PDB file of C-alpha atoms and ligand atoms in Angstrom:
ATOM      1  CA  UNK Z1482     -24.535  -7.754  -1.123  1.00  0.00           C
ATOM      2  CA  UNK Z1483     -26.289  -9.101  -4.079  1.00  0.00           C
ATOM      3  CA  UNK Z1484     -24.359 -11.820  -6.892  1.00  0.00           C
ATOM      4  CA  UNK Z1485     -24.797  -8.640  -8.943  1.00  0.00           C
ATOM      5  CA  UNK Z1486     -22.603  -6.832  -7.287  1.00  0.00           C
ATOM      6  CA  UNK Z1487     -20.199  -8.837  -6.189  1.00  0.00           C
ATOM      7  CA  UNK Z1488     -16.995  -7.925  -8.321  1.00  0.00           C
ATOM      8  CA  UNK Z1489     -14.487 -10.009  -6.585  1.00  0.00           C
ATOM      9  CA  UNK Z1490     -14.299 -12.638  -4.583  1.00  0.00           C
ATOM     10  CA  UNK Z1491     -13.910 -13.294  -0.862  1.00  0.00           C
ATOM     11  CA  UNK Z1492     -10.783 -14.698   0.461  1.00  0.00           C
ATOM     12  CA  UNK Z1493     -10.222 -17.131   3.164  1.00  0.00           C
ATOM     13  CA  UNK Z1494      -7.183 -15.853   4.552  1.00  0.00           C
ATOM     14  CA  UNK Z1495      -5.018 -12.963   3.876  1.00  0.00           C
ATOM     15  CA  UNK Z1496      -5.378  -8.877   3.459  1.00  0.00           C
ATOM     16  CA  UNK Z1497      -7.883  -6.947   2.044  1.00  0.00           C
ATOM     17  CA  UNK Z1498      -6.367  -3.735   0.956  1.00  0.00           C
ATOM     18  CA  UNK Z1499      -9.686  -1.543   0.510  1.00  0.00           C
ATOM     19  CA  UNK Z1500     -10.899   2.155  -0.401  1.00  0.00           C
ATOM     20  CA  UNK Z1501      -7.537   2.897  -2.232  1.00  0.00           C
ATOM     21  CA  UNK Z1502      -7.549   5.834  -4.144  1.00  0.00           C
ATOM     22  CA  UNK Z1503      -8.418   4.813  -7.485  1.00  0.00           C
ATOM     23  CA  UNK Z1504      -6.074   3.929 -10.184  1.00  0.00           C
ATOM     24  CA  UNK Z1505      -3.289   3.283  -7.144  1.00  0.00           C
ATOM     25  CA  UNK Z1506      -3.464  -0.631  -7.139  1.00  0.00           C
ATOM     26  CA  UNK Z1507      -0.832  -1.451  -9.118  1.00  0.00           C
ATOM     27  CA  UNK Z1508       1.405   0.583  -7.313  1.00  0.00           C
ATOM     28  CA  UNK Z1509       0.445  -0.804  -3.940  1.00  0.00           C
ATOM     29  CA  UNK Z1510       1.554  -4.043  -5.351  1.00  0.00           C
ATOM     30  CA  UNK Z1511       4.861  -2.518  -6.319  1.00  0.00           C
ATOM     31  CA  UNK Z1512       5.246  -1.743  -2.638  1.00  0.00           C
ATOM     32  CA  UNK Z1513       4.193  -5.108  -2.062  1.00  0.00           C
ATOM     33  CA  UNK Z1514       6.716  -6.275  -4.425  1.00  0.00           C
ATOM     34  CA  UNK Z1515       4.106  -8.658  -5.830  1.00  0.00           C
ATOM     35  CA  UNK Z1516       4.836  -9.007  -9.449  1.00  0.00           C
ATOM     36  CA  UNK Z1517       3.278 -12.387  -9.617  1.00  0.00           C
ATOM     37  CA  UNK Z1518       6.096 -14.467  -9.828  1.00  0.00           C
ATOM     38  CA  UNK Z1519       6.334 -15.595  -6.195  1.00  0.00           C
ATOM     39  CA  UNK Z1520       2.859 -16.705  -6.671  1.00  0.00           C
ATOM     40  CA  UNK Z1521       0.547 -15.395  -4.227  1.00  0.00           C
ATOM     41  CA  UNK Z1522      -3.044 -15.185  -4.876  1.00  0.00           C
ATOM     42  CA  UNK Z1523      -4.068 -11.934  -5.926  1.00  0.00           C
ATOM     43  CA  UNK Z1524      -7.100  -9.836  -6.698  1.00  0.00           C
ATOM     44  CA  UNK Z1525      -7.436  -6.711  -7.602  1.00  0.00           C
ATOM     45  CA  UNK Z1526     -10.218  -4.559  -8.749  1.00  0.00           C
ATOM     46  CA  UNK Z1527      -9.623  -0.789 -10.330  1.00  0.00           C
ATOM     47  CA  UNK Z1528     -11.956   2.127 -10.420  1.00  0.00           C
ATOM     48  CA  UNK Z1529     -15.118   0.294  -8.411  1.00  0.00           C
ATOM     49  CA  UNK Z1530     -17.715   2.122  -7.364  1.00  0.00           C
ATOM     50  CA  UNK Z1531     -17.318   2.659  -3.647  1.00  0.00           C
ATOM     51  CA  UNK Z1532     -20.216   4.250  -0.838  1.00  0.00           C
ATOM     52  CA  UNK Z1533     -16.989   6.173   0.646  1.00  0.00           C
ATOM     53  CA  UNK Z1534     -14.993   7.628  -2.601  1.00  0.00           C
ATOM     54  CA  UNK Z1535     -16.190   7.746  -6.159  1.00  0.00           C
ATOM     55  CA  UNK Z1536     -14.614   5.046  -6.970  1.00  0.00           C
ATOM     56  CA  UNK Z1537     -11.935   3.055  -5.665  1.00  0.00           C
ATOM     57  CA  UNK Z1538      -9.342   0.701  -6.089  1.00  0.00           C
ATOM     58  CA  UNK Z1539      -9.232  -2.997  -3.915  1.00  0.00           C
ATOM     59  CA  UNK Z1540      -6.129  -5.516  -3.579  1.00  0.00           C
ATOM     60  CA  UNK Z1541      -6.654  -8.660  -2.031  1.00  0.00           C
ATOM     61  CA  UNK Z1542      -3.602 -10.528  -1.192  1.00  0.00           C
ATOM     62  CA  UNK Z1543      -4.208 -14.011   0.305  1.00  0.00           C
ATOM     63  CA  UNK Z1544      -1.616 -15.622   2.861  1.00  0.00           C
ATOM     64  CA  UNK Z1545       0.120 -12.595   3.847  1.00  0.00           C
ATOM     65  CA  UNK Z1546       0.264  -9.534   5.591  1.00  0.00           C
ATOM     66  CA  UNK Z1547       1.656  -6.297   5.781  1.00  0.00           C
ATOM     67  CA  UNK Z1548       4.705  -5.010   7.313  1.00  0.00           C
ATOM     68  CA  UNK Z1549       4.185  -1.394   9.199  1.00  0.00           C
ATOM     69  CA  UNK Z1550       6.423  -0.238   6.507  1.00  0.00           C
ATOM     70  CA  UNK Z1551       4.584  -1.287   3.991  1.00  0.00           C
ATOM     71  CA  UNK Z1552       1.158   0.239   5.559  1.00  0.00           C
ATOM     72  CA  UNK Z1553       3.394   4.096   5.538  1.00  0.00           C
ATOM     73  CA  UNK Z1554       4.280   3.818   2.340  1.00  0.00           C
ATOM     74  CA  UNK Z1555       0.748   3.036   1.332  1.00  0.00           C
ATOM     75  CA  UNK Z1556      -0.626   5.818   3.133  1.00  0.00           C
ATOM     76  CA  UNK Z1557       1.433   8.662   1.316  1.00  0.00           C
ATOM     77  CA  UNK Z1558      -0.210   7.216  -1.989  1.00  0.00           C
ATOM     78  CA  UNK Z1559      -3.523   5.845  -0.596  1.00  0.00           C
ATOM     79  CA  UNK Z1560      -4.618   7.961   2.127  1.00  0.00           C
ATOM     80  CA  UNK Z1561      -7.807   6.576   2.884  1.00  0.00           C
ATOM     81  CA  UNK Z1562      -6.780   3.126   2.393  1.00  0.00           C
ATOM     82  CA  UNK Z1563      -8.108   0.360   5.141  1.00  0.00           C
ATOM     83  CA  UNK Z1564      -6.142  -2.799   5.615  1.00  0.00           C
ATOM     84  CA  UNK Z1565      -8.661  -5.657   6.483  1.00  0.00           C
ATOM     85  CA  UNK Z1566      -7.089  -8.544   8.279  1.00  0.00           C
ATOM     86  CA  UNK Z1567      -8.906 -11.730   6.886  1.00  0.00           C
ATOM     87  CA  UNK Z1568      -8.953 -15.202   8.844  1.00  0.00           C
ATOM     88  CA  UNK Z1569     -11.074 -18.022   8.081  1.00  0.00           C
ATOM     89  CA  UNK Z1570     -13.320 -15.304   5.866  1.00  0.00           C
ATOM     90  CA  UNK Z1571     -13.756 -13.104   8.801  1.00  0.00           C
ATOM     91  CA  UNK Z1572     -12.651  -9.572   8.595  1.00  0.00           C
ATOM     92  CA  UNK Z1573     -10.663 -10.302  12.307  1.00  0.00           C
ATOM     93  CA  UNK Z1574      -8.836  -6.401  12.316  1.00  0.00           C
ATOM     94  CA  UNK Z1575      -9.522  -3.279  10.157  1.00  0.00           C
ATOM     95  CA  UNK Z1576      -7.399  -0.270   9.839  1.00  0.00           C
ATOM     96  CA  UNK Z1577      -7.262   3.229   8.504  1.00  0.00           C
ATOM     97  CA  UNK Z1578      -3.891   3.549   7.054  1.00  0.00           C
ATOM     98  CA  UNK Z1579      -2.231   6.431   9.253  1.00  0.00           C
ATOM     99  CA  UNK Z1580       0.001   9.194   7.581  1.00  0.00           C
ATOM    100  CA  UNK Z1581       3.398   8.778   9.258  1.00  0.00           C
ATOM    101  CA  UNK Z1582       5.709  11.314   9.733  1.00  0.00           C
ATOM    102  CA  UNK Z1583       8.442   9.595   8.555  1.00  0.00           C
ATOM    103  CA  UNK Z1584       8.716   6.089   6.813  1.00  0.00           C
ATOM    104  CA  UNK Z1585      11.635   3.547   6.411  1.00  0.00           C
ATOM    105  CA  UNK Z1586      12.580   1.271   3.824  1.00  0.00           C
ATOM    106  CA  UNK Z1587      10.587   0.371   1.158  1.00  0.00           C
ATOM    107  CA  UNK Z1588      11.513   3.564  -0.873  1.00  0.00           C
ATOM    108  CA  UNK Z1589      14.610   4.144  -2.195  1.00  0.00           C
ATOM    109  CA  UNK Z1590      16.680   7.400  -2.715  1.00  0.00           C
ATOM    110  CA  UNK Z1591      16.535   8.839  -6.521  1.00  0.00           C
ATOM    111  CA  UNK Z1592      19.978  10.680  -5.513  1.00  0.00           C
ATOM    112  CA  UNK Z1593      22.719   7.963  -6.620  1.00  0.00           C
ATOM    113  CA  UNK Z1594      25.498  10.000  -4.441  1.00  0.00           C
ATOM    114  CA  UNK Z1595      22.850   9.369  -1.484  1.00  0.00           C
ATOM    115  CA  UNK Z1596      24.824   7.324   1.122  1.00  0.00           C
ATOM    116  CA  UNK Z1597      21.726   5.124   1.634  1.00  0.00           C
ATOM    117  CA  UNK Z1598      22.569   4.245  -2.087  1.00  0.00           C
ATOM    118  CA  UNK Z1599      26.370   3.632  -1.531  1.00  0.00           C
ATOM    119  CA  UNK Z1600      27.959   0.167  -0.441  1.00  0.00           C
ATOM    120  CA  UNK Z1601      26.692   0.273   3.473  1.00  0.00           C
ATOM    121  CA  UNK Z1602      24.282  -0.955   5.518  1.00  0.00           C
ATOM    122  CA  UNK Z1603      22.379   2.361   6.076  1.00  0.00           C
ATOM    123  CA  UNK Z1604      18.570   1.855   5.584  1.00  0.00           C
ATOM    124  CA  UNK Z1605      16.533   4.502   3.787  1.00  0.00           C
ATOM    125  CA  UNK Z1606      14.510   7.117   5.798  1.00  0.00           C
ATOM    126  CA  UNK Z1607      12.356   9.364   4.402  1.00  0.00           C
ATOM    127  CA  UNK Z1608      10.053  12.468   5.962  1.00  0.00           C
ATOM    128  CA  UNK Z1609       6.772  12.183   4.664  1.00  0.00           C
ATOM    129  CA  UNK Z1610       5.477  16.164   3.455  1.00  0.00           C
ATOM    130  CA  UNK Z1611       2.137  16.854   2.451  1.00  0.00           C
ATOM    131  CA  UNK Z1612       2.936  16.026  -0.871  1.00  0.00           C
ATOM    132  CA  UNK Z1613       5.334  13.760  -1.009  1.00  0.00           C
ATOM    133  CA  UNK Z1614       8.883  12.324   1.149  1.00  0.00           C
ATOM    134  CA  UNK Z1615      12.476  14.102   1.525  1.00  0.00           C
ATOM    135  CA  UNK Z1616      15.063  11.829   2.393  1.00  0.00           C
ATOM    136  CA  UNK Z1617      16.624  12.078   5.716  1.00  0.00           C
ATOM    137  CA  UNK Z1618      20.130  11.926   4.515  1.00  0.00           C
ATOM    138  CA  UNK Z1619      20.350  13.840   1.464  1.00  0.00           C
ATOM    139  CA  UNK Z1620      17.194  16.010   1.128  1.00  0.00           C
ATOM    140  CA  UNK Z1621      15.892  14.713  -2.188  1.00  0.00           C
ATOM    141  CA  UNK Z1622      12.339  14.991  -2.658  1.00  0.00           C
ATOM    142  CA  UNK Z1623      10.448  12.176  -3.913  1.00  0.00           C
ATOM    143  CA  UNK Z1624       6.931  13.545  -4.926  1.00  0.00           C
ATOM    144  CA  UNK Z1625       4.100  11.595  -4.354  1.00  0.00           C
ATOM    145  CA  UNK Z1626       3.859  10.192  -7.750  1.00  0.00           C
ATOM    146  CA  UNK Z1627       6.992   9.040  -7.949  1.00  0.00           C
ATOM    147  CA  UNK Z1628       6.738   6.791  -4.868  1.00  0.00           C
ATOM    148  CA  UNK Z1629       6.294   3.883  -7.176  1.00  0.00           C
ATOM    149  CA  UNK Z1630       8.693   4.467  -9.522  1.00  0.00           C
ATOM    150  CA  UNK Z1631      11.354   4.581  -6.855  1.00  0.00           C
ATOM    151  CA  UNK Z1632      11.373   1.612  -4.742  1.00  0.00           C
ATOM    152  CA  UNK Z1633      13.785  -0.440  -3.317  1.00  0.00           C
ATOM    153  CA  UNK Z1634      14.302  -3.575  -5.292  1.00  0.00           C
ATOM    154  CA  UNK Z1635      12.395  -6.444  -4.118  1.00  0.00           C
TER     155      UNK Z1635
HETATM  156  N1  LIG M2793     -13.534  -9.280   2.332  1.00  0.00           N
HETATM  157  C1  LIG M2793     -12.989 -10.294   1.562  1.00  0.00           C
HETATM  158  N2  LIG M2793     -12.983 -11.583   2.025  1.00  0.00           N
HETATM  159  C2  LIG M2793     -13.507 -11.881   3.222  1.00  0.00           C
HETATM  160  C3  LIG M2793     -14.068 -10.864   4.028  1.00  0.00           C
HETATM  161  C4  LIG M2793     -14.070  -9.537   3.540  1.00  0.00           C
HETATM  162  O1  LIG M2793     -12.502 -10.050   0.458  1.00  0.00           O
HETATM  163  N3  LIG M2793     -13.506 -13.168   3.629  1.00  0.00           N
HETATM  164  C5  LIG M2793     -13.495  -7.902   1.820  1.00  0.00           C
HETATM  165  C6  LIG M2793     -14.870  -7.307   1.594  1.00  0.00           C
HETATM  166  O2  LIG M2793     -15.312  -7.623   0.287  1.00  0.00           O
HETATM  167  C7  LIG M2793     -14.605  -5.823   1.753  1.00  0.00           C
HETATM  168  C8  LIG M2793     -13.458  -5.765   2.750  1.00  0.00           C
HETATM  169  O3  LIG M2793     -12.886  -7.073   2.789  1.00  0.00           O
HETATM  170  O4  LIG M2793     -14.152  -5.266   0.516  1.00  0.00           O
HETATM  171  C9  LIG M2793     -13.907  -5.390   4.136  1.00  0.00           C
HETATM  172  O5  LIG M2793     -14.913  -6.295   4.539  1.00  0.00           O
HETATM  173  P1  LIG M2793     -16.086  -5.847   5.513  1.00  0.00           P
HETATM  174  O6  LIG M2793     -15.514  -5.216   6.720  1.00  0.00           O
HETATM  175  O7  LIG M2793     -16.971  -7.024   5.716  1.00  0.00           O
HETATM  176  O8  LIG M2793     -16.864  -4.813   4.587  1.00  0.00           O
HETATM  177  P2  LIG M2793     -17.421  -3.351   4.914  1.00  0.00           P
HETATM  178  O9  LIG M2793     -18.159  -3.366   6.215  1.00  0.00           O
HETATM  179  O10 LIG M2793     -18.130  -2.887   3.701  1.00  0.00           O
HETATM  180  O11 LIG M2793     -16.065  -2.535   5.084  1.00  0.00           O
HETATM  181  P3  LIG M2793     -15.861  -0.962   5.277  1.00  0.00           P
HETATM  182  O12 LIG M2793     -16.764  -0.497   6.369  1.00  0.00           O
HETATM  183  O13 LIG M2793     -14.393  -0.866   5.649  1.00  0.00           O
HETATM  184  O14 LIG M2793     -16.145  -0.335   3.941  1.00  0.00           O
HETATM  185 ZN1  LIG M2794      19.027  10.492  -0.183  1.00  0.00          ZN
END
């Protein structure tokens, strides 16, 4: 790849979140619950041109990796994302993000009468639909789109 086209740089260690579905980066870091304040090193790059998609959307998050929960969340709003493991600037481990049939955690309940919102240590579980997630213990749907607007407090 030429200087030219080189939009951001490589990291030395850390995750390459790549072919996201454009316009979705900021709220993979939401899932992330990077807001910049615990100050990782972060890169992102919005509406690239990709070879795969149109365009595309790239995180790059050094000194960390994901949790599996994490990853399913992702998927639902990223389906073709790939999560590049990065050590000593080698891509060591790349993954298609896998559609799950249900995730856990990460996500919380819109339904404030949800028990996984009430004072006890129940952990939210949602079924993932073609279009969005149902909770497991109440039913509410959370449509794909509002995935990031409904996530558990970091
Ligand atoms: N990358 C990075 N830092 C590194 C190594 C790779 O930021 N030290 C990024 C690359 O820029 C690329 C992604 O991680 O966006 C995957 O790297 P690589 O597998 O080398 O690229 P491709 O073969 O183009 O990946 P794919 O086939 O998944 O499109
Ligand atoms: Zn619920």
């Amino acid at each position: 790849m030429s200087d030219k086209e080189l939009r951001v740089s490589k990291i030395r260690d850390g995750t390459v979140i790549d072919h996201l579905t454009a316009g979705q980066a900021l709220n993979v870091l939401a899932i992330l619950g990077i807001d910049g304040s615990g100050g990782e090193s972060v890169s992102i790059g919005m509406n690239v041109p990709s070879d795969r998609l149109a365009r595309k959307d790239i995180v790059k998050v050094e000194d960390r990796e994901l949790s599996q929960s994490e990853v399913d969340v992702l998927s639902v709003i990223s389906p073709e994302a790939t999560i590049n493991i990065v050590r000593d600037y080698e891509v060591v481990d790349k993954k298609r993000v896998e559609r799950p049939d249900e995730v856990t955690g990460v996500v919380s309940c819109p339904n404030r009468n949800c028990i996984t919102n009430a004072d006890e240590p129940v952990a939210s579980r949602f079924e993932v639909l073609s279009d969005g997630l149902r909770c497991g213990y109440c039913g509410t749907i959370v449509r794909e789109d509002e995935v990031a607007s409904n996530l558990d407090a970091a």
